[in-house]
Tab-separated table of C-alpha atoms in Angstrom:
chain	number	residue	atom	x	y	z
A	265	MET	CA	0.000	0.000	0.000
A	266	HIS	CA	1.183	3.473	-0.818
A	267	PHE	CA	0.384	6.073	1.853
A	268	SER	CA	0.962	9.726	1.139
A	269	ILE	CA	-0.143	13.144	2.332
A	270	PRO	CA	0.316	15.218	-0.830
A	271	GLU	CA	-1.848	18.137	0.271
A	272	THR	CA	-3.322	20.051	3.201
A	273	GLU	CA	-6.459	22.114	3.612
A	274	VAL	CA	-7.374	24.993	5.890
A	275	ARG	CA	-10.796	24.238	7.339
A	276	SER	CA	-13.093	25.332	10.149
A	277	ASP	CA	-14.831	23.084	12.680
A	278	GLU	CA	-18.382	23.295	14.036
A	279	ASN	CA	-17.288	26.005	16.488
A	280	GLY	CA	-15.785	28.148	13.744
A	281	SER	CA	-12.204	27.447	14.795
A	282	ILE	CA	-9.666	27.324	11.971
A	283	TYR	CA	-7.394	24.277	11.658
A	284	VAL	CA	-5.143	22.527	9.144
A	285	ALA	CA	-6.410	19.234	7.736
A	286	TYR	CA	-3.994	16.657	6.341
A	287	ASN	CA	-5.342	14.695	3.383
A	288	ILE	CA	-4.226	11.066	3.596
A	289	HIS	CA	-4.110	9.386	0.202
A	290	VAL	CA	-3.992	5.603	-0.085
A	291	ASN	CA	-2.962	4.199	-3.454
A	292	GLY	CA	-3.146	7.680	-4.968
A	293	VAL	CA	-6.747	8.324	-3.882
A	294	LEU	CA	-8.000	10.504	-1.019
A	295	HIS	CA	-8.911	8.165	1.832
A	296	CYS	CA	-9.518	10.535	4.726
A	297	ARG	CA	-8.919	14.012	6.092
A	298	VAL	CA	-7.473	14.239	9.624
A	299	ARG	CA	-6.163	16.786	12.077
A	300	TYR	CA	-2.770	16.665	13.706
A	301	SER	CA	-4.436	15.960	17.063
A	302	GLN	CA	-6.150	12.848	15.663
A	303	LEU	CA	-2.862	11.404	14.436
A	304	LEU	CA	-1.257	12.295	17.761
A	305	GLY	CA	-4.028	10.371	19.518
A	306	LEU	CA	-3.338	7.343	17.307
A	307	HIS	CA	0.359	7.635	18.082
A	308	GLU	CA	-0.301	7.673	21.835
A	309	GLN	CA	-2.518	4.590	21.522
A	310	ILE	CA	0.172	2.736	19.588
A	311	LYS	CA	2.805	3.674	22.178
A	312	LYS	CA	0.586	2.448	24.997
A	313	GLU	CA	-0.154	-0.843	23.264
A	314	TYR	CA	3.221	-1.671	21.706
A	315	GLY	CA	5.777	0.400	23.624
A	316	ASN	CA	8.102	3.307	22.751
A	317	ASN	CA	10.674	1.097	21.059
A	318	VAL	CA	8.287	-0.018	18.321
A	319	VAL	CA	6.630	3.189	17.162
A	320	PRO	CA	8.358	5.531	14.679
A	321	ALA	CA	9.170	9.165	15.456
A	322	PHE	CA	6.207	11.556	15.539
A	323	PRO	CA	6.478	15.276	14.715
A	324	PRO	CA	6.416	17.312	17.949
A	325	LYS	CA	3.762	19.801	19.029
A	326	LYS	CA	4.288	23.515	18.424
A	327	ILE	CA	3.292	26.274	20.831
A	328	PHE	CA	2.693	28.966	18.233
A	329	THR	CA	0.712	28.939	14.994
A	330	LEU	CA	2.614	27.241	12.217
A	331	THR	CA	3.886	29.169	9.216
A	332	PRO	CA	3.101	27.773	5.729
A	333	ALA	CA	6.641	26.381	5.564
A	334	GLU	CA	6.221	24.680	8.935
A	335	VAL	CA	2.857	23.235	7.860
A	336	ASP	CA	4.508	21.721	4.809
A	337	GLN	CA	7.352	20.361	6.932
A	338	ARG	CA	4.845	18.752	9.312
A	339	ARG	CA	2.960	17.323	6.313
A	340	GLU	CA	6.147	15.590	5.143
A	341	GLN	CA	6.876	14.297	8.652
A	342	LEU	CA	3.350	12.936	9.092
A	343	GLU	CA	3.559	11.266	5.685
A	344	LYS	CA	6.776	9.490	6.691
A	345	TYR	CA	5.138	8.505	9.985
A	346	MET	CA	2.116	6.934	8.266
A	347	GLN	CA	4.359	5.107	5.814
A	348	ALA	CA	6.540	3.774	8.638
A	349	VAL	CA	3.532	2.521	10.609
A	350	ARG	CA	2.023	0.833	7.571
A	351	GLN	CA	5.302	-0.862	6.621
A	352	ASP	CA	5.766	-2.297	10.103
A	353	PRO	CA	4.481	-5.915	9.948
A	354	ILE	CA	2.844	-5.620	13.379
A	355	LEU	CA	1.597	-2.030	13.439
A	356	GLY	CA	0.519	-1.924	9.802
A	357	SER	CA	-1.783	-4.929	10.149
A	358	SER	CA	-3.075	-4.056	13.617
A	359	GLU	CA	-6.783	-3.554	14.190
A	360	MET	CA	-5.922	-0.313	15.992
A	361	PHE	CA	-4.396	1.207	12.856
A	362	ASN	CA	-7.017	-0.155	10.477
A	363	SER	CA	-9.963	0.900	12.628
A	364	PHE	CA	-8.501	4.409	12.857
A	365	LEU	CA	-8.415	4.629	9.064
A	366	ARG	CA	-11.953	3.266	8.717
A	367	LYS	CA	-13.354	5.700	11.274
A	368	ALA	CA	-11.493	8.621	9.691
A	369	GLN	CA	-12.817	7.657	6.257
A	370	GLN	CA	-16.398	7.596	7.545
A	371	GLU	CA	-16.019	10.925	9.369
A	372	THR	CA	-14.417	12.582	6.338
A	373	GLN	CA	-17.352	11.642	4.119
A	374	GLN	CA	-19.825	12.464	6.925
A	375	ILE	CA	-21.782	9.237	6.460
A	376	ALA	CA	-23.683	8.072	9.538
A	377	THR	CA	-23.765	4.415	10.554
A	378	GLU	CA	-26.999	2.873	9.327
A	379	GLU	CA	-28.343	-0.125	7.469
A	380	VAL	CA	-28.122	0.182	3.681
A	381	GLN	CA	-28.295	-1.967	0.586
A	382	LEU	CA	-25.093	-2.188	-1.442
A	383	GLU	CA	-24.838	-3.476	-4.998
A	384	ILE	CA	-21.910	-5.771	-5.771
A	385	TYR	CA	-21.371	-6.773	-9.394
A	386	LEU	CA	-20.242	-10.098	-10.792
A	387	SER	CA	-18.042	-10.314	-13.871
A	388	ASN	CA	-21.036	-10.951	-16.120
A	389	GLY	CA	-22.736	-7.734	-14.988
A	390	GLN	CA	-25.171	-9.460	-12.647
A	391	LYS	CA	-25.878	-7.492	-9.470
A	392	VAL	CA	-25.914	-8.978	-5.987
A	393	LYS	CA	-27.675	-6.756	-3.440
A	394	VAL	CA	-26.506	-7.185	0.146
A	395	ASN	CA	-27.839	-5.578	3.309
A	396	ILE	CA	-24.961	-4.159	5.330
A	397	LEU	CA	-24.040	-1.303	7.641
A	398	THR	CA	-22.338	1.742	6.174
A	399	SER	CA	-19.549	1.071	8.703
A	400	ASP	CA	-18.941	-2.525	7.562
A	401	GLN	CA	-15.370	-3.159	6.453
A	402	THR	CA	-14.273	-4.934	3.277
A	403	GLU	CA	-14.159	-8.418	4.793
A	404	ASP	CA	-17.675	-8.001	6.222
A	405	VAL	CA	-19.034	-7.052	2.803
A	406	LEU	CA	-17.171	-9.897	1.081
A	407	GLU	CA	-18.663	-12.373	3.528
A	408	ALA	CA	-22.125	-10.883	3.023
A	409	VAL	CA	-21.795	-11.409	-0.736
A	410	ALA	CA	-20.546	-14.964	-0.218
A	411	SER	CA	-23.494	-15.630	2.068
A	412	LYS	CA	-25.981	-14.281	-0.473
A	413	LEU	CA	-24.479	-16.466	-3.205
A	414	ASP	CA	-24.095	-19.491	-0.915
A	415	LEU	CA	-20.339	-19.644	-1.595
A	416	PRO	CA	-18.699	-22.002	0.953
A	417	ASP	CA	-16.615	-20.471	3.725
A	418	GLU	CA	-13.434	-22.193	2.549
A	419	LEU	CA	-13.690	-20.517	-0.874
A	420	VAL	CA	-14.293	-16.935	0.278
A	421	GLY	CA	-10.543	-16.269	0.417
A	422	TYR	CA	-10.210	-17.112	-3.274
A	423	PHE	CA	-12.153	-13.950	-4.144
A	424	SER	CA	-11.785	-10.226	-3.466
A	425	LEU	CA	-13.697	-7.017	-4.032
A	426	PHE	CA	-12.302	-4.575	-6.590
A	427	LEU	CA	-13.189	-0.970	-7.354
A	428	VAL	CA	-13.747	-0.786	-11.104
A	429	GLN	CA	-14.466	2.158	-13.406
A	430	GLU	CA	-16.645	1.433	-16.423
A	431	ARG	CA	-15.573	3.309	-19.549
A	432	GLY	CA	-17.760	4.677	-22.313
A	433	ASP	CA	-16.201	2.331	-24.880
A	434	GLY	CA	-17.444	-0.721	-23.006
A	435	GLY	CA	-14.102	-1.405	-21.328
A	436	CYS	CA	-13.258	-1.117	-17.664
A	437	THR	CA	-10.403	0.096	-15.501
A	438	TYR	CA	-9.452	-1.807	-12.345
A	439	VAL	CA	-8.753	1.028	-9.929
A	440	ARG	CA	-7.779	-0.940	-6.846
A	441	LYS	CA	-8.456	-3.927	-4.659
A	442	LEU	CA	-10.499	-2.915	-1.613
A	443	GLN	CA	-8.446	-3.196	1.570
A	444	GLU	CA	-9.161	-4.110	5.187
A	445	PHE	CA	-8.844	-0.499	6.326
A	446	GLU	CA	-11.655	0.872	4.169
A	447	LEU	CA	-15.434	0.813	4.130
A	448	PRO	CA	-16.730	-0.282	0.715
A	449	TYR	CA	-20.018	1.595	0.994
A	450	VAL	CA	-18.232	4.822	1.915
A	451	SER	CA	-15.590	4.294	-0.786
A	452	ILE	CA	-18.117	3.861	-3.599
A	453	THR	CA	-20.534	6.531	-2.342
A	454	SER	CA	-17.832	9.189	-1.978
A	455	LEU	CA	-17.014	8.958	-5.699
A	456	HIS	CA	-20.453	10.372	-6.646
A	457	SER	CA	-20.317	8.715	-10.061
A	458	PRO	CA	-22.297	5.866	-11.639
A	459	GLU	CA	-19.159	4.909	-13.599
A	460	TYR	CA	-17.716	3.194	-10.540
A	461	ARG	CA	-18.824	-0.163	-9.191
A	462	ILE	CA	-17.559	-2.841	-6.817
A	463	VAL	CA	-16.840	-6.114	-8.600
A	464	LEU	CA	-16.267	-9.600	-7.200
A	465	ARG	CA	-13.333	-11.304	-8.923
A	466	LYS	CA	-10.939	-14.134	-8.109
A	467	SER	CA	-7.880	-12.877	-6.264
A	468	TYR	CA	-5.328	-15.611	-6.993
A	469	TRP	CA	-2.968	-16.109	-9.942
A	470	ASP	CA	-2.029	-19.805	-9.960
A	471	THR	CA	-4.488	-21.621	-12.241
A	472	ALA	CA	-3.989	-24.760	-10.128
A	473	TYR	CA	-6.361	-23.167	-7.603
A	474	ASP	CA	-9.108	-23.177	-10.249
A	475	SER	CA	-9.706	-26.840	-9.452
A	476	ASP	CA	-10.607	-26.003	-5.845
A	477	VAL	CA	-13.073	-23.365	-7.009
A	478	MET	CA	-14.609	-25.517	-9.742
A	479	ASP	CA	-15.401	-28.310	-7.282
A	480	ASP	CA	-18.191	-26.104	-5.924
A	481	ARG	CA	-21.262	-25.195	-7.999
A	482	VAL	CA	-21.230	-21.499	-7.061
A	483	GLY	CA	-17.456	-21.235	-7.396
A	484	LEU	CA	-17.673	-22.828	-10.842
A	485	ASN	CA	-20.331	-20.348	-11.973
A	486	LEU	CA	-18.297	-17.377	-10.714
A	487	LEU	CA	-15.117	-18.534	-12.426
A	488	TYR	CA	-17.014	-19.356	-15.619
A	489	ALA	CA	-18.684	-15.923	-15.704
A	490	GLN	CA	-15.311	-14.208	-15.208
A	491	THR	CA	-13.678	-16.271	-17.958
A	492	VAL	CA	-16.438	-15.447	-20.457
A	493	SER	CA	-16.206	-11.756	-19.518
A	494	ASP	CA	-12.419	-11.691	-19.981
A	495	ILE	CA	-12.783	-13.268	-23.424
A	496	GLU	CA	-15.499	-10.826	-24.454
A	497	ARG	CA	-13.427	-7.783	-23.472
A	498	GLY	CA	-10.371	-9.132	-25.299
A	499	TRP	CA	-8.241	-9.809	-22.237
A	500	ILE	CA	-7.864	-13.454	-23.296
A	501	LEU	CA	-6.760	-13.949	-26.893
A	502	VAL	CA	-8.947	-16.277	-28.949
A	503	ASN	CA	-8.625	-17.187	-32.624
A	504	LYS	CA	-11.575	-18.287	-34.763
A	505	GLU	CA	-11.099	-22.019	-34.222
A	506	GLN	CA	-10.729	-21.609	-30.448
A	507	HIS	CA	-13.785	-19.349	-30.455
A	508	ARG	CA	-15.777	-22.059	-32.249
A	509	GLN	CA	-14.688	-24.683	-29.698
A	510	LEU	CA	-15.527	-22.423	-26.762
A	511	LYS	CA	-18.959	-21.593	-28.142
A	512	SER	CA	-19.689	-25.292	-28.699
A	513	LEU	CA	-18.781	-26.086	-25.078
A	514	GLN	CA	-20.865	-23.145	-23.917
A	515	GLU	CA	-23.909	-24.339	-25.845
A	516	LYS	CA	-23.526	-27.784	-24.256
A	517	GLY	CA	-23.296	-26.221	-20.789
A	518	SER	CA	-19.833	-27.749	-20.302
A	519	LYS	CA	-18.499	-25.075	-17.969
A	520	LYS	CA	-15.531	-27.006	-16.604
A	521	GLU	CA	-14.375	-27.981	-20.084
A	522	PHE	CA	-14.869	-24.370	-21.200
A	523	ILE	CA	-12.603	-23.129	-18.399
A	524	ARG	CA	-9.993	-25.833	-19.015
A	525	LEU	CA	-9.802	-24.855	-22.669
A	526	ALA	CA	-9.574	-21.173	-21.705
A	527	GLN	CA	-6.666	-22.019	-19.372
A	528	THR	CA	-4.619	-22.979	-22.431
A	529	LEU	CA	-5.216	-19.608	-24.119
A	530	LYS	CA	-2.855	-16.670	-24.037
A	531	TYR	CA	-3.376	-14.236	-21.145
A	532	TYR	CA	-5.850	-16.410	-19.256
A	533	GLY	CA	-6.162	-15.004	-15.731
A	534	TYR	CA	-4.418	-11.715	-16.577
A	535	ILE	CA	-5.579	-8.254	-15.547
A	536	LYS	CA	-5.041	-5.714	-18.319
A	537	PHE	CA	-4.289	-2.060	-17.586
A	538	ASP	CA	-5.033	1.108	-19.505
A	539	PRO	CA	-2.452	2.359	-22.040
A	540	CYS	CA	0.411	4.189	-20.331
A	541	ILE	CA	4.086	5.191	-20.741
A	542	THR	CA	7.330	3.281	-20.109
A	543	ASP	CA	11.037	3.960	-20.498
A	544	PHE	CA	11.749	0.448	-21.817
A	545	PRO	CA	13.211	-0.264	-24.285
A	546	GLU	CA	13.282	3.497	-25.029
A	547	THR	CA	12.124	6.577	-23.151
A	548	GLY	CA	8.580	7.687	-23.880
A	549	CYS	CA	7.248	4.419	-25.289
A	550	HIS	CA	3.508	3.806	-25.199
A	551	VAL	CA	2.691	0.468	-23.594
A	552	ILE	CA	-0.205	-1.764	-22.597
A	553	VAL	CA	0.664	-3.717	-19.450
A	554	GLY	CA	-0.916	-6.978	-18.353
A	555	ALA	CA	-0.396	-8.782	-15.031
A	556	GLY	CA	-0.645	-12.555	-14.758
A	557	ASN	CA	1.288	-15.825	-14.834
A	558	ASN	CA	3.804	-14.304	-12.380
A	559	GLU	CA	4.833	-11.596	-14.834
A	560	LEU	CA	4.170	-8.156	-16.236
A	561	ASN	CA	3.553	-8.409	-19.967
A	562	PHE	CA	4.415	-5.430	-22.199
A	563	HIS	CA	2.903	-4.551	-25.579
A	564	VAL	CA	5.166	-1.654	-26.526
A	565	LYS	CA	4.841	0.905	-29.299
A	566	LEU	CA	8.270	2.346	-30.036
A	567	PRO	CA	8.786	5.979	-31.138
A	568	SER	CA	9.316	4.524	-34.633
A	569	ASP	CA	5.732	3.105	-34.420
A	570	GLN	CA	7.139	-0.425	-34.392
A	571	MET	CA	5.183	-2.789	-32.076
A	572	LYS	CA	6.958	-5.275	-29.809
A	573	GLU	CA	6.103	-7.569	-26.898
A	574	GLY	CA	8.009	-8.847	-23.905
A	575	SER	CA	7.463	-10.188	-20.389
A	576	PHE	CA	9.112	-9.395	-17.059
A	577	LYS	CA	8.980	-12.339	-14.647
A	578	VAL	CA	8.357	-11.439	-11.017
A	579	THR	CA	11.021	-13.962	-9.945
A	580	ARG	CA	13.640	-11.840	-11.719
A	581	MET	CA	12.641	-8.565	-10.050
A	582	ARG	CA	15.012	-7.725	-7.235
A	583	CYS	CA	12.730	-5.018	-5.877
A	584	TRP	CA	10.231	-2.381	-6.956
A	585	ARG	CA	8.861	0.913	-5.707
A	586	VAL	CA	5.945	3.240	-6.305
A	587	THR	CA	6.614	6.966	-6.309
A	588	SER	CA	4.204	9.873	-6.463
A	589	SER	CA	4.856	13.480	-7.354
A	590	VAL	CA	2.806	16.646	-7.660
A	591	PRO	CA	2.844	19.038	-10.605
A	592	VAL	CA	5.391	21.820	-10.634
A	593	VAL	CA	3.830	25.275	-11.047
A	594	ASN	CA	6.018	28.321	-11.657
A	595	GLY	CA	9.093	26.325	-10.819
A	596	THR	CA	7.857	24.935	-7.460
A	597	ALA	CA	5.614	22.113	-6.313
A	598	ASN	CA	2.583	23.272	-4.369
A	599	PRO	CA	1.109	20.363	-2.407
A	600	SER	CA	-0.586	22.570	0.210
A	601	SER	CA	-3.728	23.388	-1.685
A	602	SER	CA	-7.441	23.040	-1.160
A	603	SER	CA	-7.882	22.094	-4.803
A	604	LYS	CA	-7.687	18.521	-5.986
A	605	CYS	CA	-4.101	17.352	-6.204
A	606	ASP	CA	-3.157	15.794	-9.522
A	607	VAL	CA	-0.640	13.157	-8.470
A	608	LYS	CA	1.709	11.521	-10.978
A	609	LEU	CA	2.339	7.851	-10.160
A	610	GLU	CA	5.226	5.677	-11.299
A	611	LEU	CA	6.067	2.025	-10.776
A	612	ALA	CA	9.769	1.238	-11.116
A	613	PHE	CA	11.272	-2.233	-10.751
A	614	GLU	CA	14.873	-3.428	-10.832
A	615	TYR	CA	15.088	-6.362	-13.222
A	616	LEU	CA	17.771	-8.981	-13.796
A	617	MET	CA	18.188	-8.692	-17.566
A	618	SER	CA	21.036	-11.209	-17.579
A	619	LYS	CA	23.009	-13.115	-14.976
A	620	ASP	CA	25.090	-10.085	-13.997
A	621	ARG	CA	23.097	-7.093	-15.285
A	622	LEU	CA	20.324	-5.318	-13.383
A	623	GLN	CA	18.293	-2.534	-14.949
A	624	TRP	CA	15.510	-0.266	-13.695
A	625	VAL	CA	12.299	-0.205	-15.752
A	626	THR	CA	9.725	2.521	-15.079
A	627	ILE	CA	5.997	2.620	-15.874
A	628	THR	CA	4.124	5.915	-15.576
A	629	SER	CA	0.448	5.167	-15.012
A	630	PRO	CA	-2.487	6.154	-12.755
A	631	GLN	CA	-2.748	2.398	-12.140
A	632	ALA	CA	0.867	2.080	-10.935
A	633	ILE	CA	-0.226	1.095	-7.434
A	634	MET	CA	-2.678	-1.488	-8.725
A	635	MET	CA	0.211	-2.969	-10.709
A	636	SER	CA	2.291	-3.005	-7.544
A	637	ILE	CA	-0.482	-4.766	-5.636
A	638	CYS	CA	-0.592	-7.407	-8.366
A	639	LEU	CA	3.174	-7.939	-8.120
A	640	GLN	CA	3.051	-8.233	-4.345
A	641	SER	CA	0.178	-10.731	-4.416
A	642	MET	CA	2.061	-12.831	-6.982
A	643	VAL	CA	5.115	-12.926	-4.731
A	644	ASP	CA	3.011	-13.706	-1.650
A	645	GLU	CA	1.338	-16.570	-3.494
A	646	LEU	CA	4.666	-17.970	-4.692
A	647	MET	CA	6.075	-17.835	-1.167
A	648	VAL	CA	3.021	-19.578	0.287
A	649	LYS	CA	3.294	-22.307	-2.329
A	650	LYS	CA	7.039	-22.657	-1.758
A	651	SER	CA	6.450	-23.204	1.962
A	652	GLY	CA	3.898	-25.912	1.228
A	653	GLY	CA	0.846	-23.826	2.092
A	654	SER	CA	-2.267	-22.922	0.124
A	655	ILE	CA	-5.042	-20.357	0.050
A	656	LYS	CA	-7.452	-22.911	1.519
A	657	LYS	CA	-5.155	-23.651	4.473
A	658	GLN	CA	-4.716	-19.928	5.136
A	659	MET	CA	-8.465	-19.318	5.126
A	660	GLN	CA	-9.166	-22.281	7.379
A	661	LYS	CA	-6.592	-21.021	9.873
A	662	LYS	CA	-7.988	-17.481	9.689
A	663	ARG	CA	-11.547	-18.624	10.370
A	664	LEU	CA	-10.843	-20.966	13.286
A	665	ASN	CA	-11.689	-18.221	15.772
A	666	GLY	CA	-14.909	-17.038	14.173
A	667	SER	CA	-17.691	-17.713	11.734
A	668	PHE	CA	-20.584	-15.876	10.201
A	669	GLN	CA	-24.236	-16.748	9.767
A	670	ARG	CA	-25.693	-17.612	6.396
A	671	SER	CA	-28.905	-15.847	5.450
A	672	ASP	CA	-31.923	-17.871	4.383
A	673	SER	CA	-32.266	-15.936	1.132
A	674	GLN	CA	-29.747	-17.099	-1.445
A	675	GLN	CA	-29.091	-15.687	-4.890
A	676	ALA	CA	-28.012	-17.919	-7.739
A	677	VAL	CA	-25.187	-16.969	-10.078
A	678	LYS	CA	-26.602	-16.796	-13.571
A	679	SER	CA	-24.680	-18.028	-16.564
A	680	PRO	CA	-23.513	-15.330	-18.990
A	681	PRO	CA	-25.002	-15.151	-22.483
A	682	LEU	CA	-23.388	-17.133	-25.252
A	683	LEU	CA	-20.185	-15.783	-26.717
A	684	ASP	CA	-20.909	-13.417	-29.569
A	685	SER	CA	-18.956	-13.716	-32.776
A	686	PRO	CA	-16.021	-11.314	-32.628
A	687	ASP	CA	-16.994	-7.932	-34.026
A	688	PRO	CA	-14.731	-6.225	-36.606
A	689	SER	CA	-12.947	-4.064	-34.054
A	690	ARG	CA	-12.338	-7.007	-31.711
A	691	GLU	CA	-10.987	-9.111	-34.575
A	692	GLN	CA	-8.455	-6.381	-35.373
A	693	VAL	CA	-7.255	-6.370	-31.767
A	694	VAL	CA	-6.791	-10.139	-31.775
A	695	LYS	CA	-4.894	-10.076	-35.061
A	696	LEU	CA	-2.666	-7.248	-33.897
A	697	SER	CA	-1.877	-8.956	-30.596
A	698	THR	CA	-1.151	-12.243	-32.332
A	699	LYS	CA	1.275	-10.425	-34.598
A	700	LEU	CA	2.932	-8.749	-31.629
A	701	SER	CA	3.555	-12.043	-29.881
A	702	SER	CA	5.914	-13.130	-32.646
A	703	VAL	CA	8.196	-10.119	-32.218
A	704	SER	CA	10.910	-10.013	-29.557
A	705	LEU	CA	12.335	-7.067	-27.700
A	706	ARG	CA	16.065	-6.619	-27.600
A	707	GLY	CA	17.553	-8.981	-25.065
A	708	LEU	CA	14.608	-11.409	-25.064
A	709	SER	CA	15.327	-15.090	-25.031
A	710	SER	CA	13.283	-17.581	-27.005
A	711	SER	CA	10.530	-19.423	-25.172
A	712	ASN	CA	7.673	-21.617	-26.261
A	713	SER	CA	5.306	-20.126	-23.717
A	714	ALA	CA	6.160	-16.419	-23.766
A	715	SER	CA	8.788	-13.874	-24.718
A	716	ASP	CA	10.446	-13.630	-21.330
A	717	ILE	CA	13.163	-11.092	-20.683
A	718	SER	CA	15.338	-13.536	-18.837
A	719	GLY	CA	18.249	-15.931	-18.930
A	720	ASN	CA	17.735	-19.681	-18.860
A	721	ASP	CA	20.471	-20.230	-16.294
A	722	PHE	CA	18.834	-18.036	-13.675
A	723	HIS	CA	17.018	-19.478	-10.650
A	724	GLY	CA	14.118	-17.364	-9.421
A	725	ASN	CA	14.563	-17.864	-5.679
A	726	TYR	CA	17.364	-15.315	-5.569
A	727	ALA	CA	15.079	-12.542	-6.730
A	728	PHE	CA	12.841	-12.880	-3.685
A	729	GLU	CA	15.512	-11.217	-1.568
A	730	GLY	CA	14.398	-7.655	-0.959
A	731	ILE	CA	11.307	-8.016	-3.121
A	732	GLY	CA	8.232	-6.015	-2.297
A	733	ASP	CA	9.607	-2.552	-1.632
A	734	ASP	CA	6.458	-0.976	-3.106
A	735	ASP	CA	5.683	0.925	0.099
A	736	LEU	CA	8.679	3.220	-0.343
């Protein structure tokens, strides 16, 4: 998670007193607005619970009114404090820290605690309406959806809730995965736009876990609906013969066989991001990035208009970081503003191009943090698998100390409509992507499965050292 405080606001409370508010952004989006005294209260709670030796340094109180320069200095200090707390494995995952963020989010949006109905979307566009409290956290809402669909407890951890923006061209942008420190109802309501919706989607990368999900009727329907949706939007590449086979299986109602065939197709299980900019292989290249199969896949348009494709394996990334910056106006950055702060986000990762050569690759994209979250979840999944664990074992362990009640009213997952024949524009995309896959970037080694920027004599375990520096 990327915590930042890129801006401040001068506000007045109910008594008319003037104060400085610090806008806490999480993953590049405003999460809450807090006063210095609120953060000081959190700091004192953390000290009391965990001791002085654990908590990071907190900016001291000032007797006199702060000058603009001092306000900006305090903003930077508070930002570093929040980042340090979040990065600490104990403090960052503590209920004390997460509940503070949830309460601050609710107070910022001035939404009272009450019963409401929230719409959660499935991949096929079907809506699931759940009755929740406005103060329910992400896990509560996820469990409510699972209960409504009659998804077994042991499969809930295979799915997550994502904030998605629907585009006018029929596509969608995955903004972020909803976290434990936010309130889904407040998050979606505060956007004040019908373009945004909360979508239920599988949250794992290893296709081996598909078998666990497909053993259950509801899990099978959810995975099937997502697979059909990904094919329809062009995220999974399908040629005419494969399309004919898929449609035949669909007409027969052979959902498992449909998914198994889809698993063999290029980019199955990937999340595709909006077009953005990269400095690889040249500065200023336009690129479409996809995340899946433990890699970031690049479709790059060079300044010469030549199209190329390559893949960066997560096991060859030594580390990565997300950085944010504010626009420079008249030669200086001005983060202390009541206006909306336009933050520039970059994801940079250090990649082992060959056995003894590391190189930084940078992606400039509003979805940089979502890309980082994908990388981190891939690494976490690989580490769990390496240690002999599984998602199911993790969820069973997590739920030993608690359970939730199933409601009597269940909602079935409907099957999506039959696959339509590819329209002319979709066919062009498929042809173009197929052509790209046969072209290699400089330094790419040959591979039957993908154009991986790697060396065959490299063992991936080394790259786990230091990986996951995306909170910097």
